[in-house]
Short mmCIF file of C-alpha atoms (C1' of nucleotides) in Angstrom, two decimals:
data_model
loop_
_atom_site.label_atom_id
_atom_site.label_comp_id
_atom_site.label_asym_id
_atom_site.label_seq_id
_atom_site.Cartn_x
_atom_site.Cartn_y
_atom_site.Cartn_z
CA MET X 21 148.93 136.45 36.30
CA THR X 22 151.64 137.37 33.87
CA HIS X 23 150.63 140.87 34.65
CA GLU X 24 151.39 140.47 38.31
CA ILE X 25 154.80 139.12 37.55
CA ASP X 26 155.45 142.09 35.29
CA ASP X 27 154.47 144.33 38.18
CA ILE X 28 156.85 142.55 40.47
CA GLU X 29 159.64 142.92 37.96
CA ALA X 30 158.97 146.60 37.62
CA GLN X 31 158.87 147.09 41.35
CA LEU X 32 162.15 145.30 41.85
CA ARG X 33 163.85 147.29 39.12
CA ALA X 34 162.48 150.47 40.60
CA LYS X 35 164.27 149.55 43.80
CA GLY X 36 167.50 149.01 41.96
CA VAL X 37 167.38 145.24 42.32
CA GLN X 38 168.55 143.19 39.39
CA VAL X 39 165.80 140.86 38.27
CA THR X 40 166.59 137.21 37.78
CA ARG X 41 164.57 134.07 37.30
CA GLN X 42 165.46 132.97 40.82
CA ARG X 43 164.54 136.24 42.42
CA LEU X 44 161.19 136.25 40.68
CA ALA X 45 160.55 132.75 41.96
CA ILE X 46 161.40 133.78 45.52
CA VAL X 47 159.31 136.91 45.43
CA ASN X 48 156.49 134.94 43.94
CA VAL X 49 156.65 132.47 46.78
CA LEU X 50 156.35 135.35 49.23
CA ARG X 51 153.53 136.82 47.19
CA LEU X 52 151.51 133.66 47.36
CA ALA X 53 152.42 132.77 50.93
CA GLY X 54 149.58 133.12 53.37
CA ASP X 55 152.04 132.53 56.17
CA HIS X 56 155.45 133.79 57.17
CA PRO X 57 157.82 131.15 55.78
CA THR X 58 161.38 130.44 56.90
CA ALA X 59 164.29 130.52 54.47
CA ASP X 60 164.08 126.78 54.23
CA GLU X 61 160.38 126.81 53.46
CA ILE X 62 160.94 129.49 50.86
CA LEU X 63 163.60 127.30 49.29
CA SER X 64 161.31 124.28 49.02
CA ARG X 65 158.47 126.28 47.59
CA ALA X 66 160.67 128.15 45.13
CA LYS X 67 162.08 124.84 43.94
CA LEU X 68 158.61 123.80 42.81
CA GLU X 69 158.77 126.66 40.37
CA ASP X 70 162.46 126.47 39.59
CA GLU X 71 164.23 123.24 40.45
CA SER X 72 167.72 124.66 40.14
CA ILE X 73 167.41 127.33 42.82
CA SER X 74 169.85 127.02 45.67
CA GLN X 75 169.82 127.75 49.37
CA ALA X 76 172.58 130.32 49.01
CA THR X 77 170.53 132.25 46.50
CA VAL X 78 167.54 132.25 48.79
CA TYR X 79 169.56 133.77 51.61
CA ARG X 80 171.33 136.23 49.33
CA THR X 81 168.10 137.29 47.69
CA LEU X 82 166.29 137.74 50.95
CA ALA X 83 169.17 139.80 52.26
CA ALA X 84 169.21 141.94 49.12
CA LEU X 85 165.47 142.47 49.22
CA GLU X 86 165.55 143.27 52.89
CA LYS X 87 168.23 145.88 52.27
CA VAL X 88 166.04 147.77 49.84
CA GLY X 89 163.02 147.38 52.07
CA ALA X 90 161.14 144.94 49.88
CA VAL X 91 161.20 142.16 52.46
CA LEU X 92 160.79 142.05 56.22
CA LYS X 93 162.63 139.61 58.41
CA ASN X 94 160.93 138.35 61.58
CA ASP X 95 161.99 136.06 64.33
CA PHE X 96 158.87 134.87 66.05
CA ASP X 97 159.84 131.57 67.55
CA GLY X 98 163.52 132.00 68.09
CA ALA X 99 164.19 129.21 65.61
CA GLY X 100 164.81 130.36 62.06
CA ALA X 101 163.97 133.80 60.74
CA ARG X 102 160.61 134.21 59.00
CA PHE X 103 160.06 136.46 55.99
CA GLU X 104 157.29 138.42 54.41
CA LEU X 105 156.90 140.83 51.54
CA ALA X 106 156.92 144.47 52.59
CA ASP X 107 154.36 145.41 49.99
CA ARG X 108 151.43 146.07 52.26
CA ALA X 109 150.98 148.73 54.88
CA HIS X 110 152.98 148.43 58.07
CA HIS X 111 151.56 146.07 60.65
CA ASP X 112 152.48 144.23 63.81
CA HIS X 113 152.00 140.59 64.69
CA LEU X 114 149.99 138.57 67.16
CA ILE X 115 151.29 135.00 67.43
CA ASP X 116 148.91 132.29 68.56
CA LEU X 117 150.95 130.33 71.07
CA ASP X 118 148.91 127.18 70.56
CA THR X 119 148.71 127.02 66.79
CA GLY X 120 151.63 129.19 65.70
CA GLU X 121 149.25 131.15 63.54
CA VAL X 122 150.33 134.76 62.95
CA ILE X 123 147.70 137.46 62.86
CA GLU X 124 148.55 140.91 61.59
CA PHE X 125 147.16 144.03 63.15
CA HIS X 126 147.76 147.75 63.21
CA SER X 127 147.12 150.48 65.72
CA GLU X 128 147.79 154.06 64.78
CA LEU X 129 147.44 154.97 68.42
CA ILE X 130 150.15 152.61 69.55
CA GLU X 131 152.36 153.83 66.74
CA SER X 132 152.06 157.41 67.84
CA LEU X 133 152.62 156.51 71.48
CA GLN X 134 155.82 154.77 70.46
CA ALA X 135 156.99 157.82 68.60
CA GLN X 136 156.17 159.96 71.60
CA ILE X 137 158.11 157.75 73.98
CA ALA X 138 161.08 157.70 71.68
CA ALA X 139 160.94 161.47 71.37
CA GLU X 140 160.92 161.83 75.15
CA LEU X 141 164.11 159.80 75.23
CA GLY X 142 165.60 161.99 72.53
CA TYR X 143 165.22 159.47 69.77
CA GLU X 144 163.55 159.09 66.41
CA ILE X 145 162.27 155.64 65.52
CA GLU X 146 163.71 154.07 62.43
CA TRP X 147 161.53 151.00 62.65
CA HIS X 148 160.01 148.87 65.36
CA ARG X 149 158.77 145.44 66.18
CA LEU X 150 155.74 144.64 68.27
CA GLU X 151 154.76 141.06 68.81
CA LEU X 152 151.94 139.82 71.01
CA TYR X 153 152.23 136.17 72.05
CA ALA X 154 148.74 135.15 72.98
CA ARG X 155 146.17 132.43 73.44
CA LYS X 156 142.56 132.30 72.33
CA ARG X 157 140.28 133.42 75.14
CA PRO X 158 138.23 130.73 76.85
CA GLY X 159 135.03 132.43 75.94
CA GLY X 160 136.61 133.79 72.76
CA MET I 30 177.24 140.84 99.04
CA THR I 31 176.95 137.39 100.49
CA HIS I 32 173.51 138.48 101.44
CA GLU I 33 172.57 139.12 97.85
CA ILE I 34 173.78 135.74 96.82
CA ASP I 35 171.75 134.18 99.58
CA ASP I 36 168.76 136.02 98.21
CA ILE I 37 169.43 134.71 94.74
CA GLU I 38 169.69 131.19 96.08
CA ALA I 39 166.42 131.53 97.90
CA GLN I 40 164.70 132.93 94.85
CA LEU I 41 165.93 130.16 92.64
CA ARG I 42 164.85 127.50 95.07
CA ALA I 43 161.48 129.16 95.39
CA LYS I 44 161.10 128.72 91.66
CA GLY I 45 161.96 125.06 91.93
CA VAL I 46 165.37 125.45 90.37
CA GLN I 47 168.17 123.40 91.81
CA VAL I 48 170.99 125.66 92.92
CA THR I 49 174.52 124.93 91.77
CA ARG I 50 177.78 126.81 91.82
CA GLN I 51 177.56 127.31 88.08
CA ARG I 52 174.02 128.61 88.16
CA LEU I 53 174.87 131.08 90.85
CA ALA I 54 177.79 132.31 88.77
CA ILE I 55 175.54 132.77 85.74
CA VAL I 56 172.80 134.54 87.63
CA ASN I 57 175.39 136.71 89.25
CA VAL I 58 176.74 137.71 85.86
CA LEU I 59 173.24 138.74 84.85
CA ARG I 60 172.78 140.56 88.15
CA LEU I 61 175.84 142.64 87.63
CA ALA I 62 175.39 143.13 83.89
CA GLY I 63 174.47 146.65 82.91
CA ASP I 64 173.88 145.43 79.41
CA HIS I 65 172.06 142.52 77.74
CA PRO I 66 174.81 139.94 77.20
CA THR I 67 174.79 137.08 74.70
CA ALA I 68 175.30 133.49 75.80
CA ASP I 69 178.90 133.77 74.78
CA GLU I 70 179.44 136.92 76.80
CA ILE I 71 177.78 135.34 79.78
CA LEU I 72 180.14 132.40 79.43
CA SER I 73 183.26 134.60 79.42
CA ARG I 74 182.08 136.63 82.38
CA ALA I 75 181.03 133.60 84.37
CA LYS I 76 184.39 132.02 83.74
CA LEU I 77 186.04 134.86 85.58
CA GLU I 78 184.18 133.72 88.63
CA ASP I 79 184.33 130.00 87.92
CA GLU I 80 186.91 128.86 85.41
CA SER I 81 185.40 125.41 84.93
CA ILE I 82 182.02 126.53 83.72
CA SER I 83 181.10 125.29 80.24
CA GLN I 84 179.16 126.61 77.28
CA ALA I 85 176.66 123.78 77.54
CA THR I 86 175.91 124.71 81.10
CA VAL I 87 175.35 128.31 80.16
CA TYR I 88 172.80 127.35 77.55
CA ARG I 89 171.12 124.78 79.74
CA THR I 90 170.97 127.13 82.69
CA LEU I 91 169.57 130.00 80.66
CA ALA I 92 166.94 127.66 79.23
CA ALA I 93 166.05 126.40 82.67
CA LEU I 94 165.81 129.89 84.10
CA GLU I 95 163.80 131.10 81.16
CA LYS I 96 161.35 128.28 81.64
CA VAL I 97 160.59 129.34 85.21
CA GLY I 98 160.44 132.97 84.20
CA ALA I 99 163.64 134.05 85.93
CA VAL I 100 165.34 135.05 82.72
CA LEU I 101 164.21 136.81 79.55
CA LYS I 102 165.58 136.01 76.15
CA ASN I 103 165.84 138.78 73.58
CA ASP I 104 166.98 138.90 70.00
CA PHE I 105 167.76 142.50 69.18
CA ASP I 106 170.28 142.22 66.40
CA GLY I 107 169.37 138.94 64.82
CA ALA I 108 172.80 137.61 65.74
CA GLY I 109 172.86 135.72 69.02
CA ALA I 110 170.13 135.86 71.64
CA ARG I 111 170.61 138.35 74.48
CA PHE I 112 169.60 137.67 78.04
CA GLU I 113 168.52 139.58 81.08
CA LEU I 114 167.26 138.79 84.55
CA ALA I 115 163.49 139.01 84.90
CA ASP I 116 163.69 140.42 88.39
CA ARG I 117 162.59 143.94 87.68
CA ALA I 118 159.25 145.20 86.47
CA HIS I 119 158.27 144.49 82.92
CA HIS I 120 159.73 146.84 80.35
CA ASP I 121 160.29 147.19 76.64
CA HIS I 122 163.44 148.13 74.75
CA LEU I 123 164.65 150.96 72.59
CA ILE I 124 167.79 150.01 70.70
CA ASP I 125 170.15 152.77 69.58
CA LEU I 126 170.95 151.81 65.98
CA ASP I 127 174.24 153.70 66.06
CA THR I 128 175.69 152.56 69.34
CA GLY I 129 173.81 149.35 70.02
CA GLU I 130 172.90 150.73 73.43
CA VAL I 131 169.67 149.35 74.83
CA ILE I 132 167.36 151.65 76.76
CA GLU I 133 164.50 150.25 78.78
CA PHE I 134 161.15 151.92 79.00
CA HIS I 135 157.61 151.23 80.01
CA SER I 136 154.23 152.60 79.02
CA GLU I 137 151.15 151.50 80.84
CA LEU I 138 149.08 153.04 78.11
CA ILE I 139 150.69 151.00 75.37
CA GLU I 140 150.31 147.90 77.49
CA SER I 141 146.61 148.40 77.88
CA LEU I 142 146.18 149.17 74.22
CA GLN I 143 147.88 145.93 73.40
CA ALA I 144 145.56 144.03 75.69
CA GLN I 145 142.61 145.74 74.10
CA ILE I 146 143.70 144.86 70.59
CA ALA I 147 144.31 141.25 71.56
CA ALA I 148 140.89 141.13 73.18
CA GLU I 149 139.26 142.43 70.04
CA LEU I 150 140.87 139.57 68.14
CA GLY I 151 139.62 137.14 70.77
CA TYR I 152 142.99 136.65 72.42
CA GLU I 153 144.61 137.05 75.77
CA ILE I 154 148.24 138.11 75.80
CA GLU I 155 150.66 135.75 77.48
CA TRP I 156 153.62 138.02 76.92
CA HIS I 157 154.82 140.49 74.35
CA ARG I 158 157.84 142.09 72.85
CA LEU I 159 158.11 145.69 71.78
CA GLU I 160 161.36 146.98 70.39
CA LEU I 161 162.00 150.42 69.00
CA TYR I 162 165.02 150.70 66.74
CA ALA I 163 165.96 154.34 66.76
CA ARG I 164 168.56 157.05 66.31
CA LYS I 165 169.33 160.04 68.46
CA ARG I 166 167.52 163.08 67.16
CA PRO I 167 169.60 165.70 65.42
CA GLY I 168 168.57 168.31 67.90
CA GLY I 169 168.32 165.62 70.55
"C1'" DC S 55 180.77 143.13 27.27
"C1'" DT S 56 180.88 143.68 32.37
"C1'" DG S 57 179.51 143.65 36.89
"C1'" DG S 58 176.45 141.44 39.59
"C1'" DA S 59 174.02 136.83 40.55
"C1'" DT S 60 174.18 131.87 40.95
"C1'" DG S 61 175.33 126.94 42.36
"C1'" DC S 62 178.06 124.12 44.84
"C1'" DA S 63 180.30 122.86 48.67
"C1'" DA S 64 182.83 124.11 52.49
"C1'" DA S 65 182.96 127.01 56.53
"C1'" DA S 66 181.22 129.81 60.24
"C1'" DT S 67 177.87 130.64 63.93
"C1'" DT S 68 174.92 129.59 67.34
"C1'" DT S 69 172.64 126.18 69.98
"C1'" DT S 70 171.62 121.36 71.29
"C1'" DT S 71 172.67 116.70 72.75
"C1'" DG S 72 174.77 111.95 74.35
"C1'" DC S 73 177.16 110.12 77.87
"C1'" DA S 74 179.88 109.24 81.85
"C1'" DA S 75 181.21 111.58 86.04
"C1'" DA S 76 180.04 114.80 89.75
"C1'" DG S 77 176.94 117.12 92.75
"C1'" DA S 78 172.56 118.66 95.22
"C1'" DA S 79 168.85 117.56 98.38
"C1'" DT J 162 170.85 107.40 97.73
"C1'" DT J 163 168.48 109.28 93.80
"C1'" DC J 164 167.63 112.36 90.50
"C1'" DT J 165 169.55 116.42 88.35
"C1'" DT J 166 173.39 118.91 86.60
"C1'" DT J 167 177.85 119.29 84.48
"C1'" DG J 168 181.88 118.97 81.06
"C1'" DC J 169 183.42 117.45 77.07
"C1'" DA J 170 183.09 116.79 72.56
"C1'" DA J 171 180.39 115.75 68.81
"C1'" DA J 172 176.26 116.88 66.27
"C1'" DA J 173 172.52 120.01 64.68
"C1'" DA J 174 170.59 123.79 62.77
"C1'" DT J 175 170.93 128.04 60.50
"C1'" DT J 176 173.35 131.33 57.84
"C1'" DT J 177 177.50 132.93 55.30
"C1'" DT J 178 181.21 132.66 52.03
"C1'" DG J 179 184.88 131.43 48.20
"C1'" DC J 180 185.18 130.58 43.69
"C1'" DA J 181 184.29 129.44 39.00
"C1'" DT J 182 180.56 130.11 35.96
"C1'" DC J 183 176.49 132.30 34.21
"C1'" DC J 184 173.38 135.86 33.00
"C1'" DA J 185 170.94 140.52 33.04
"C1'" DG J 186 171.24 144.86 31.28
#
DNA sequence: CTGGATGCAAAATTTTTGCAAAGAA
DNA sequence: TTCTTTGCAAAAATTTTGCATCCAG
């Protein structure tokens, strides 16, 4: 437990991010999140760990972490942005239109096709976003 | 010219959308747009055609048209949503990170791979979004 | 110490809404 | 006529910012 937090600290420092009590709380929220919380949800959850944390800090921290590639910002429902830690391998998202559940998946084949298409257009992909909005199949 | 507008009117009515002067102006803006304008840009452009049109009407019209599938809402830069007419064949977007230019493309192969992945997860895709954020290749 | 981070509250952005008047079918 | 749409302005919702203070390194 304490070990994990040490790891987080080390990883943040390695990315040139100054480590603070608030930032640890926020990263920890993302670590433990099974979902993709909004800034507001992150704030509430972080407050459980550190009452004094403010909304501004949540936004500023998320922006800072996104800049160094430690956090990914998504916008599934058009409402508020949703965040996740960028600590695992790259993946795309399938959003269940009925439940809002977000399922992660990865296809190396699709990735390479994307690169190929970009190349044909004379481009090199910096990053991409693939979201499938879907419903459970009747006989699923 | 007038013919095209007649067509638009007919298409809107066919989708069960009541046709008004303001809605025609908005759809016309989208028709003539070579880019993917924001709500605000649509408002300015529509005002050139119809001074009295209001912001609220732009948002309400875009929402109404999106609901019947006549308009697509995108969110490329995380700032404001960007809209386009859904009158052409389905396509995805490649966004030039340096210029902001948006290039449309389509890959039947990627589409079918997406469907296959969804199926494996027990889902059926309702719609999807694929965006490639890229830069022109050095030797491009 | 010193520059970056934080909290607070105010501001900025983008989008939505209530309501009375106007318009489409 | 009847139900929907519109304009206006106010309200919501989300994100950003100024500034004095605090804290990590």
